[in-house]
Amino acid sequence: MNHPSAPASPAPAYPQTLGHPRPLWMLFMTEFWERFAFYGIRWALVLYIVSQFFGGDATGEATANRTYGAYLALVYAAAIFGGYIADRVLGYQRSILVGALVMAAGLFAIAVPEKHIFELGLATIIVGNGLFKPNISTMVGKLYGVSDARRDSGFTIFYMGINLGAMISPVLTEWLAKAVFGSNAMPSYKYVFIASGVGMLISLGWFWVGRRGLKDVGLPPKGGESPLRVVAVLVGMLVAVPVVFSLLAAGAGFLQWVLSILFLALSALLLVEGIREGKVQRDRVIAMLIIFAFNVLFWMFFEQAGSSFTFLADKIVNRQLGDFNFPTAWFQSVNSIAIITLAPLIAWIWVAMKRRNPSIPRKFGLGLIFNGLAFLLLMFALSSLVNEHGKIPFWTLFMVYVIQSVGELCLSPIGLSMVTKLAPLRLVGFGMGGWFLSTGIGNNLSGIFAGHVSGERGMTVPSALSGYTFGFWSLLGAGALLFLIAPLINRLMHGVK
C-alpha cells in the first residue's frame, strides 16, 4: 500500500488555486461529502438499532454497541485490502469511483427497516469504504513533489475537509430525522441514512467530474487499463459482502479472535523481515509493535463517542439549555470543532518546545492520559453532579469530547508517519496494515466495552460510573507506563524522531 509521503514519480505540473494544485480542492470536496456520509450515520446507528430491532427496549443497547464496534473495526480492516487493490489492480482513480458507488448502495440499503438487509447494507458500506478511504488520502500526497514544502499544508487543508464534513453532517441529518420527517419522540432515522447516501453520490459525482484535472496521477498500473479489471473487482466485492456480513453476524467476540489472529500473523511477518534486515531494523519493528498495543487501548475507549456516549447523552445528560434542548446528534460535531480549533495551537506548541518536544512514545502517552482525563471528568459527574432527575450537567459530556480531541491530536497525526519511518522498507504497506488493524481491534473492543457499560438492561448511572471508572484507570495506567518505558522505546527506534 503506497503512503502519501512516498509518491512513486514526480508530481505533474498543475494549475494553482490559492497556492496549491487545483485538484487538491476537488479532493477536499470529495472527502468532505464522503465524511458527511460516514458521520451522518455515526450518531444514529446505535439509537436506530435499539428503536427498530428492539422496539425501543434498553436491553438492545449492548447488542447495538457491539454491532457499532464491529462495523468500525471492519472498516479499518477493509482499508488494508483497498490499498492493495488500488496499487496492483485498479489504480487510485477507479478504486475511489468503485468504492464510492458501493458505499452509496450500502447507505441506501440500511434505510430499509429489515434486520438482514440492514446488516447486508453495513457490510456493503464496509467493503466500499475499504476501497475509498485509504486511496483518496494517497492521492493528495501524489499532487506534490517529494521535496515540495507545501505538502504538510496541503494535508492540513485536506484534513479540514474531513472535519468540516464530520461537523456539519450530524447537525443536518438530525434536523431531517426530527424536524422534517419525524419528531423528537419518533425520529425518522431512515432519512439520516438516505441523506448520507445522497452525500456519497455527491462525492462520487464530484470526483467523476473533477478527476480529469488529476492528469496521470492515480491512473491504472501499466497494462491494467482494461475495464474487465473493474468488473473483476466488483465481482470480488460482491463475494466479500457476504463474508463481512457473516463476520458482523458472528458477533464482536468471534471477530476479536479473527482480528487478533490477523494482527499476530502481520506482526510475525514484520518481525521476521526486521530480523532479516539486521539489529537496527529488528529493534524498530519491536518499537512499532509496542506502540501498536497502546494504540489498541486508546481507540477502545476513544470510540465510546459513537456508542455508549450516545446512550449517555440520550438518557443521562441534561441537554436542556434554557428553552433549547441540545440534540444528542450534535455531540458528534464537538470533536470536529475541537480538532479544527485546537490543531493549529497544538502544532504551534510542539514547534515552540523545540528540543523539549516530546518523543513519539511520550506523545502517545499524552494521548492516553488526556483520554483518561475525559473519563475522570465523567467519574466526577456521575458520582457528584447527578441531579434529582438522575441527570448530569450538559457541560460535562461536551468537555469530555473536547478533552478526548486533545488526546487524539497528541496521538493520531503521528501514527501513520511513525509507521513509514519504523517499518521495514519492503513492508511499509504491511506496517500500515498493522496500524489499521490495531485501530480496528481497538474499535471492536470499544463495542464490547460499551456493551458492558450499558449492562443487560440498558445504561444507568451506576453502570456508566462503573464502566467509565474502569476506563479512567486503564488509560491512566497505560499512559503512565508508556511514559516510564519511553526511553527504552526511543533506544529501540535508533534515532527515529
XYZ file of C-alpha atoms in Angstrom:
497
model
C 0.000 0.000 0.000
C 1.527 3.288 -1.018
C 1.541 6.070 1.509
C 1.094 9.751 0.749
C 4.578 10.595 1.927
C 6.207 8.485 -0.760
C 4.914 9.180 -4.274
C 6.368 6.842 -6.867
C 7.005 9.518 -9.512
C 7.388 13.314 -9.747
C 4.119 15.238 -9.451
C 2.737 16.720 -12.707
C 2.588 20.493 -13.172
C -0.889 21.659 -12.149
C -2.722 24.985 -12.386
C -2.649 26.585 -8.942
C -5.578 27.783 -6.800
C -4.842 29.638 -3.526
C -1.241 28.478 -3.672
C -1.962 24.745 -4.094
C -2.504 22.348 -7.026
C -6.083 22.798 -8.239
C -7.009 19.094 -7.863
C -6.467 19.425 -4.080
C -9.721 21.373 -3.818
C -11.564 18.720 -5.814
C -10.232 16.016 -3.461
C -11.131 18.256 -0.494
C -14.805 18.329 -1.553
C -14.852 14.632 -2.486
C -13.655 13.772 1.003
C -15.977 16.363 2.574
C -19.033 14.564 1.158
C -17.683 11.092 1.989
C -17.158 12.142 5.608
C -20.602 13.764 5.569
C -21.994 10.341 4.686
C -19.855 8.434 7.195
C -20.545 10.720 10.161
C -24.187 11.169 9.195
C -24.904 7.602 10.219
C -22.494 7.576 13.177
C -24.778 9.290 15.670
C -27.881 7.391 14.575
C -26.711 3.781 14.242
C -26.959 2.600 17.860
C -30.167 4.572 18.501
C -31.721 3.124 15.327
C -30.813 -0.483 16.195
C -32.468 -0.181 19.624
C -35.519 1.625 18.216
C -36.072 -0.527 15.112
C -34.984 -4.016 16.132
C -35.650 -3.982 19.896
C -38.811 -1.865 19.918
C -37.006 0.839 21.917
C -36.207 -1.597 24.763
C -32.955 -0.624 26.534
C -31.901 -4.303 26.639
C -30.883 -3.807 22.990
C -28.167 -1.276 23.875
C -25.421 -3.868 24.408
C -26.109 -5.501 21.031
C -26.210 -2.078 19.331
C -22.866 -1.110 20.893
C -21.194 -4.356 19.845
C -22.546 -4.048 16.298
C -21.224 -0.480 16.059
C -17.771 -1.514 17.305
C -17.596 -4.471 14.903
C -18.690 -2.249 11.994
C -15.917 0.284 12.705
C -13.325 -2.453 13.184
C -14.130 -3.983 9.805
C -13.988 -0.550 8.126
C -10.346 -0.313 9.231
C -9.531 -3.916 8.338
C -11.008 -3.450 4.836
C -8.665 -0.497 4.228
C -5.710 -2.913 4.076
C -7.180 -4.722 1.077
C -8.370 -1.489 -0.568
C -4.860 -0.077 -0.680
C -3.527 -3.272 -2.269
C -6.243 -3.283 -4.966
C -5.503 0.360 -5.853
C -1.756 -0.302 -6.037
C -1.838 -3.512 -8.040
C -5.153 -3.809 -9.875
C -7.311 -0.714 -10.489
C -5.295 2.426 -9.818
C -6.457 5.065 -7.367
C -8.980 6.920 -9.517
C -11.046 3.875 -10.425
C -10.752 2.498 -6.860
C -12.268 5.710 -5.453
C -15.120 5.659 -8.000
C -15.966 1.984 -7.408
C -15.648 2.379 -3.626
C -17.955 5.417 -3.613
C -20.587 3.629 -5.704
C -20.589 0.561 -3.438
C -20.711 2.710 -0.284
C -23.702 4.635 -1.613
C -25.526 1.356 -2.311
C -24.878 0.239 1.277
C -26.075 3.533 2.757
C -29.377 3.318 0.904
C -29.733 -0.349 1.912
C -29.526 0.353 5.661
C -32.546 2.643 5.299
C -34.658 -0.483 4.673
C -36.187 -1.440 8.068
C -35.358 -5.146 7.906
C -32.596 -6.605 10.068
C -30.836 -8.785 7.466
C -30.971 -6.075 4.788
C -29.657 -3.583 7.366
C -26.693 -5.856 8.182
C -26.031 -6.538 4.495
C -26.076 -2.766 3.980
C -23.496 -2.285 6.753
C -21.313 -4.976 5.150
C -21.618 -3.199 1.780
C -20.583 0.145 3.337
C -17.546 -1.570 4.901
C -16.432 -3.124 1.608
C -16.920 0.145 -0.323
C -15.175 2.246 2.322
C -12.187 -0.098 2.206
C -11.650 0.809 -1.440
C -12.315 4.544 -0.980
C -10.812 5.728 2.289
C -7.099 4.754 2.133
C -6.759 5.776 -1.511
C -8.064 9.331 -1.562
C -5.502 10.300 1.121
C -2.752 8.768 -1.025
C -3.920 10.843 -3.999
C -3.354 14.066 -2.030
C 0.282 13.120 -1.473
C 0.767 12.444 -5.172
C -0.124 16.048 -6.077
C 3.178 17.265 -4.601
C 6.808 16.506 -5.314
C 8.812 14.740 -2.605
C 10.568 17.934 -1.541
C 7.606 20.302 -2.022
C 7.389 22.447 1.121
C 3.602 22.762 0.685
C 2.890 19.067 1.304
C 2.092 19.403 5.008
C -0.038 22.463 4.343
C -1.918 20.538 1.624
C -2.678 17.694 4.011
C -3.824 20.202 6.636
C -6.316 21.674 4.137
C -7.498 18.175 3.235
C -7.857 17.350 6.950
C -10.108 20.392 7.304
C -12.366 18.864 4.640
C -12.644 15.721 6.734
C -13.576 17.658 9.848
C -15.968 20.079 8.141
C -17.915 17.156 6.681
C -17.943 15.432 10.072
C -19.060 18.651 11.815
C -21.960 19.586 9.532
C -23.363 16.103 8.959
C -24.826 15.309 12.429
C -26.500 18.727 12.583
C -28.173 18.421 9.174
C -29.131 14.735 9.421
C -30.578 15.186 12.927
C -32.713 18.074 11.641
C -34.006 15.871 8.798
C -34.761 12.959 11.156
C -36.601 15.004 13.776
C -37.795 18.343 12.402
C -38.571 17.475 8.764
C -39.557 13.790 8.546
C -40.093 12.839 12.195
C -40.253 14.287 15.685
C -38.198 14.285 18.870
C -40.349 11.449 20.187
C -40.281 9.472 16.902
C -37.151 10.306 14.840
C -37.227 9.017 11.272
C -33.744 7.521 11.175
C -34.109 6.185 7.644
C -33.806 9.749 6.342
C -30.438 10.036 8.083
C -29.244 7.060 6.046
C -30.862 8.306 2.820
C -29.244 11.762 3.276
C -25.892 10.044 3.848
C -26.404 8.001 0.671
C -27.123 11.199 -1.266
C -23.951 12.727 0.223
C -21.979 9.724 -1.036
C -23.446 10.126 -4.533
C -22.402 13.801 -4.487
C -18.889 12.696 -3.515
C -18.919 10.211 -6.420
C -20.191 12.817 -8.899
C -17.708 15.429 -7.707
C -14.778 13.076 -8.239
C -16.133 11.782 -11.568
C -16.291 15.314 -12.993
C -13.075 16.581 -11.389
C -10.776 13.613 -11.932
C -9.684 14.823 -15.380
C -7.711 17.540 -13.611
C -5.553 14.877 -11.948
C -3.829 14.133 -15.282
C -1.818 10.901 -14.941
C -1.976 10.703 -11.154
C -3.922 7.695 -9.913
C -4.410 6.052 -13.309
C -4.345 2.236 -13.523
C -0.958 0.487 -13.305
C 0.729 -0.131 -16.648
C -1.051 -2.908 -18.507
C -4.060 -2.673 -16.194
C -6.262 -0.325 -18.227
C -8.839 -2.966 -19.208
C -12.409 -2.297 -17.978
C -12.598 -6.027 -17.216
C -10.485 -5.297 -14.123
C -13.282 -3.088 -12.782
C -15.747 -5.907 -13.412
C -13.439 -8.391 -11.665
C -13.094 -6.110 -8.612
C -16.869 -5.578 -8.450
C -17.366 -9.369 -8.523
C -14.763 -9.692 -5.767
C -16.627 -7.072 -3.711
C -19.899 -8.953 -4.229
C -18.179 -12.035 -2.810
C -16.667 -10.000 0.050
C -20.023 -8.554 1.194
C -21.453 -11.877 2.486
C -18.107 -12.664 4.138
C -18.190 -9.343 6.003
C -21.906 -9.896 6.733
C -21.005 -13.259 8.323
C -18.342 -11.634 10.493
C -20.838 -8.996 11.658
C -23.472 -11.657 12.338
C -20.983 -13.874 14.213
C -20.595 -11.123 16.813
C -17.853 -8.967 18.283
C -16.363 -11.820 20.330
C -15.677 -14.021 17.306
C -14.495 -11.011 15.287
C -11.993 -10.226 18.059
C -10.393 -13.638 17.557
C -10.218 -13.140 13.786
C -8.668 -9.668 14.061
C -6.212 -10.783 16.744
C -5.002 -13.744 14.649
C -4.586 -11.424 11.632
C -2.651 -8.945 13.766
C -0.359 -11.633 15.216
C 0.354 -13.003 11.715
C 1.127 -9.498 10.437
C 3.358 -8.782 13.444
C 5.282 -12.039 12.905
C 5.809 -11.184 9.236
C 7.141 -7.718 10.132
C 9.380 -9.124 12.852
C 10.873 -11.792 10.565
C 11.620 -9.146 7.934
C 13.118 -6.882 10.605
C 15.390 -9.664 11.856
C 16.439 -10.408 8.259
C 17.478 -6.763 7.779
C 19.588 -6.642 10.948
C 19.565 -5.479 14.571
C 18.522 -1.854 13.952
C 15.508 -2.764 11.819
C 14.534 -5.559 14.222
C 14.531 -3.103 17.120
C 12.475 -0.564 15.153
C 9.828 -3.196 14.383
C 9.665 -4.120 18.087
C 9.205 -0.422 18.988
C 6.430 -0.085 16.396
C 4.600 -3.183 17.685
C 4.763 -1.920 21.286
C 3.147 1.356 20.214
C 0.503 -0.572 18.248
C -0.512 -2.295 21.503
C -1.059 1.079 23.208
C -2.920 2.303 20.114
C -5.459 -0.512 20.618
C -6.180 0.754 24.126
C -6.572 4.382 23.035
C -9.242 3.611 20.427
C -11.025 1.119 22.663
C -12.013 3.996 24.935
C -11.996 6.900 22.470
C -14.658 5.271 20.294
C -17.249 5.357 23.059
C -18.137 8.561 21.214
C -20.420 6.753 18.790
C -21.691 4.049 21.149
C -22.015 4.362 24.937
C -21.625 8.174 24.927
C -24.637 8.349 22.595
C -26.786 6.490 25.133
C -25.276 8.617 27.911
C -26.254 11.803 26.041
C -29.704 10.444 25.275
C -30.579 9.203 28.778
C -28.330 10.674 31.472
C -27.156 14.121 30.277
C -29.330 17.169 30.981
C -29.418 18.672 27.487
C -31.853 21.462 28.336
C -30.107 24.814 27.843
C -32.749 27.368 28.820
C -35.520 26.976 26.243
C -33.258 24.982 23.880
C -32.832 21.207 24.006
C -29.340 20.347 22.709
C -29.777 17.408 20.293
C -27.958 14.144 21.050
C -26.580 14.084 17.491
C -24.810 17.417 17.894
C -22.333 15.964 20.380
C -20.799 14.173 17.370
C -19.832 17.579 15.938
C -17.909 18.652 19.056
C -14.867 16.535 18.190
C -14.580 18.118 14.732
C -14.982 21.666 16.078
C -12.311 20.939 18.718
C -9.923 19.473 16.126
C -10.316 22.460 13.771
C -9.831 24.896 16.681
C -7.052 23.145 18.593
C -4.929 21.530 15.846
C -3.052 24.767 14.949
C -2.481 25.514 18.668
C -1.072 22.075 19.438
C 1.093 22.148 16.287
C 2.465 25.533 17.450
C 3.160 24.140 20.951
C 5.242 21.264 19.505
C 7.278 23.727 17.419
C 7.680 26.175 20.337
C 9.013 23.410 22.601
C 11.936 22.845 20.202
C 14.358 20.406 21.857
C 11.883 19.673 24.651
C 9.320 18.492 22.088
C 8.109 15.097 23.455
C 9.269 11.918 21.729
C 6.839 9.723 19.755
C 6.121 7.352 22.693
C 5.590 10.274 25.085
C 3.156 11.941 22.672
C 1.281 8.635 22.576
C 1.402 8.599 26.383
C -0.078 12.111 26.495
C -2.836 10.941 24.143
C -3.731 8.119 26.537
C -3.612 10.394 29.596
C -5.855 13.072 28.044
C -8.279 10.332 27.016
C -8.159 9.155 30.649
C -8.843 12.683 31.953
C -12.068 12.711 29.919
C -13.171 9.579 31.799
C -12.102 11.155 35.110
C -14.499 14.032 34.380
C -17.285 11.514 33.739
C -16.455 9.717 37.004
C -16.761 13.023 38.866
C -20.026 13.938 37.123
C -21.647 10.531 37.653
C -20.626 10.366 41.321
C -21.080 14.002 42.420
C -23.159 16.008 39.919
C -26.253 13.843 39.333
C -29.420 15.928 39.891
C -32.774 14.818 41.325
C -33.858 13.633 37.852
C -30.835 11.341 37.503
C -29.078 13.673 35.007
C -25.555 15.083 34.813
C -24.808 18.639 33.529
C -24.559 19.247 29.785
C -21.102 20.817 30.007
C -19.517 17.636 31.372
C -20.116 15.497 28.257
C -19.336 18.464 25.985
C -15.923 18.822 27.663
C -15.348 15.054 27.520
C -15.416 15.298 23.715
C -13.056 18.311 23.804
C -10.549 16.632 26.153
C -10.607 13.444 24.076
C -9.884 15.574 20.986
C -6.713 16.905 22.640
C -5.675 13.291 23.232
C -6.429 12.437 19.605
C -4.248 15.341 18.396
C -1.346 14.102 20.537
C -1.565 10.589 19.136
C -3.355 10.209 15.802
C -1.421 12.558 13.454
C 1.927 10.901 14.201
C 0.724 7.303 13.786
C 0.990 6.862 10.024
C 4.137 8.978 9.856
C 5.714 6.758 12.545
C 4.951 3.616 10.524
C 6.694 4.951 7.394
C 9.816 5.579 9.493
C 9.892 2.346 11.526
C 8.555 -0.374 9.202
C 10.977 -2.414 7.047
C 11.353 -0.704 3.673
C 9.962 -3.664 1.713
C 6.934 -3.985 4.005
C 5.742 -0.418 4.652
C 2.335 -1.469 3.298
C 2.127 -4.252 5.867
C 3.215 -1.771 8.540
C 0.253 0.409 7.526
C -1.869 -2.701 7.733
C -0.688 -3.193 11.308
C -1.661 0.389 12.178
C -5.126 -0.024 10.663
C -5.588 -3.415 12.322
C -4.568 -2.149 15.757
C -7.061 0.712 15.363
C -9.695 -1.768 14.188
C -9.097 -4.071 17.150
C -9.465 -1.068 19.457
C -12.761 -0.165 17.770
C -14.112 -3.698 18.145
C -13.132 -3.727 21.824
C -14.855 -0.346 22.169
C -18.140 -2.002 21.214
C -17.586 -4.884 23.648
C -16.706 -2.419 26.435
C -19.708 -0.195 25.614
C -21.897 -3.301 25.894
C -20.640 -3.773 29.468
C -21.265 -0.084 30.238
C -24.904 -0.470 29.172
C -25.251 -3.769 31.030
C -28.043 -6.262 30.376
C -30.911 -3.813 30.927
C -29.586 -0.591 29.416
C -27.399 2.225 30.698
C -27.922 3.554 34.226
C -25.896 5.986 36.343
C -24.301 3.094 38.345
C -23.454 1.057 35.204
C -21.940 4.115 33.490
C -19.948 5.067 36.601
C -18.578 1.534 36.967
C -17.589 1.271 33.297
C -16.054 4.711 32.978
C -14.098 4.250 36.234
C -12.501 1.186 34.648
C -11.776 3.301 31.544
C -10.036 6.006 33.562
C -7.731 3.657 35.471
C -6.896 1.652 32.328
C -5.937 4.766 30.357
C -4.070 6.429 33.208
C -2.120 3.235 33.905
C -1.262 2.728 30.229
C -0.242 6.384 29.784
C 1.976 6.307 32.879
C 3.570 3.017 31.757
C 4.291 4.444 28.309
C 5.965 7.494 29.880
C 8.125 5.182 32.012
C 9.249 2.930 29.162
C 9.626 5.799 26.632
C 13.461 5.851 26.975
C 13.568 2.117 26.164
C 11.321 2.585 23.093
C 13.425 5.549 21.956
C 16.552 3.364 22.113
C 14.767 0.726 20.029
C 13.952 3.402 17.433
C 17.672 4.098 16.826
C 17.383 7.829 16.134
C 13.926 7.975 14.538
C 12.165 11.099 15.819
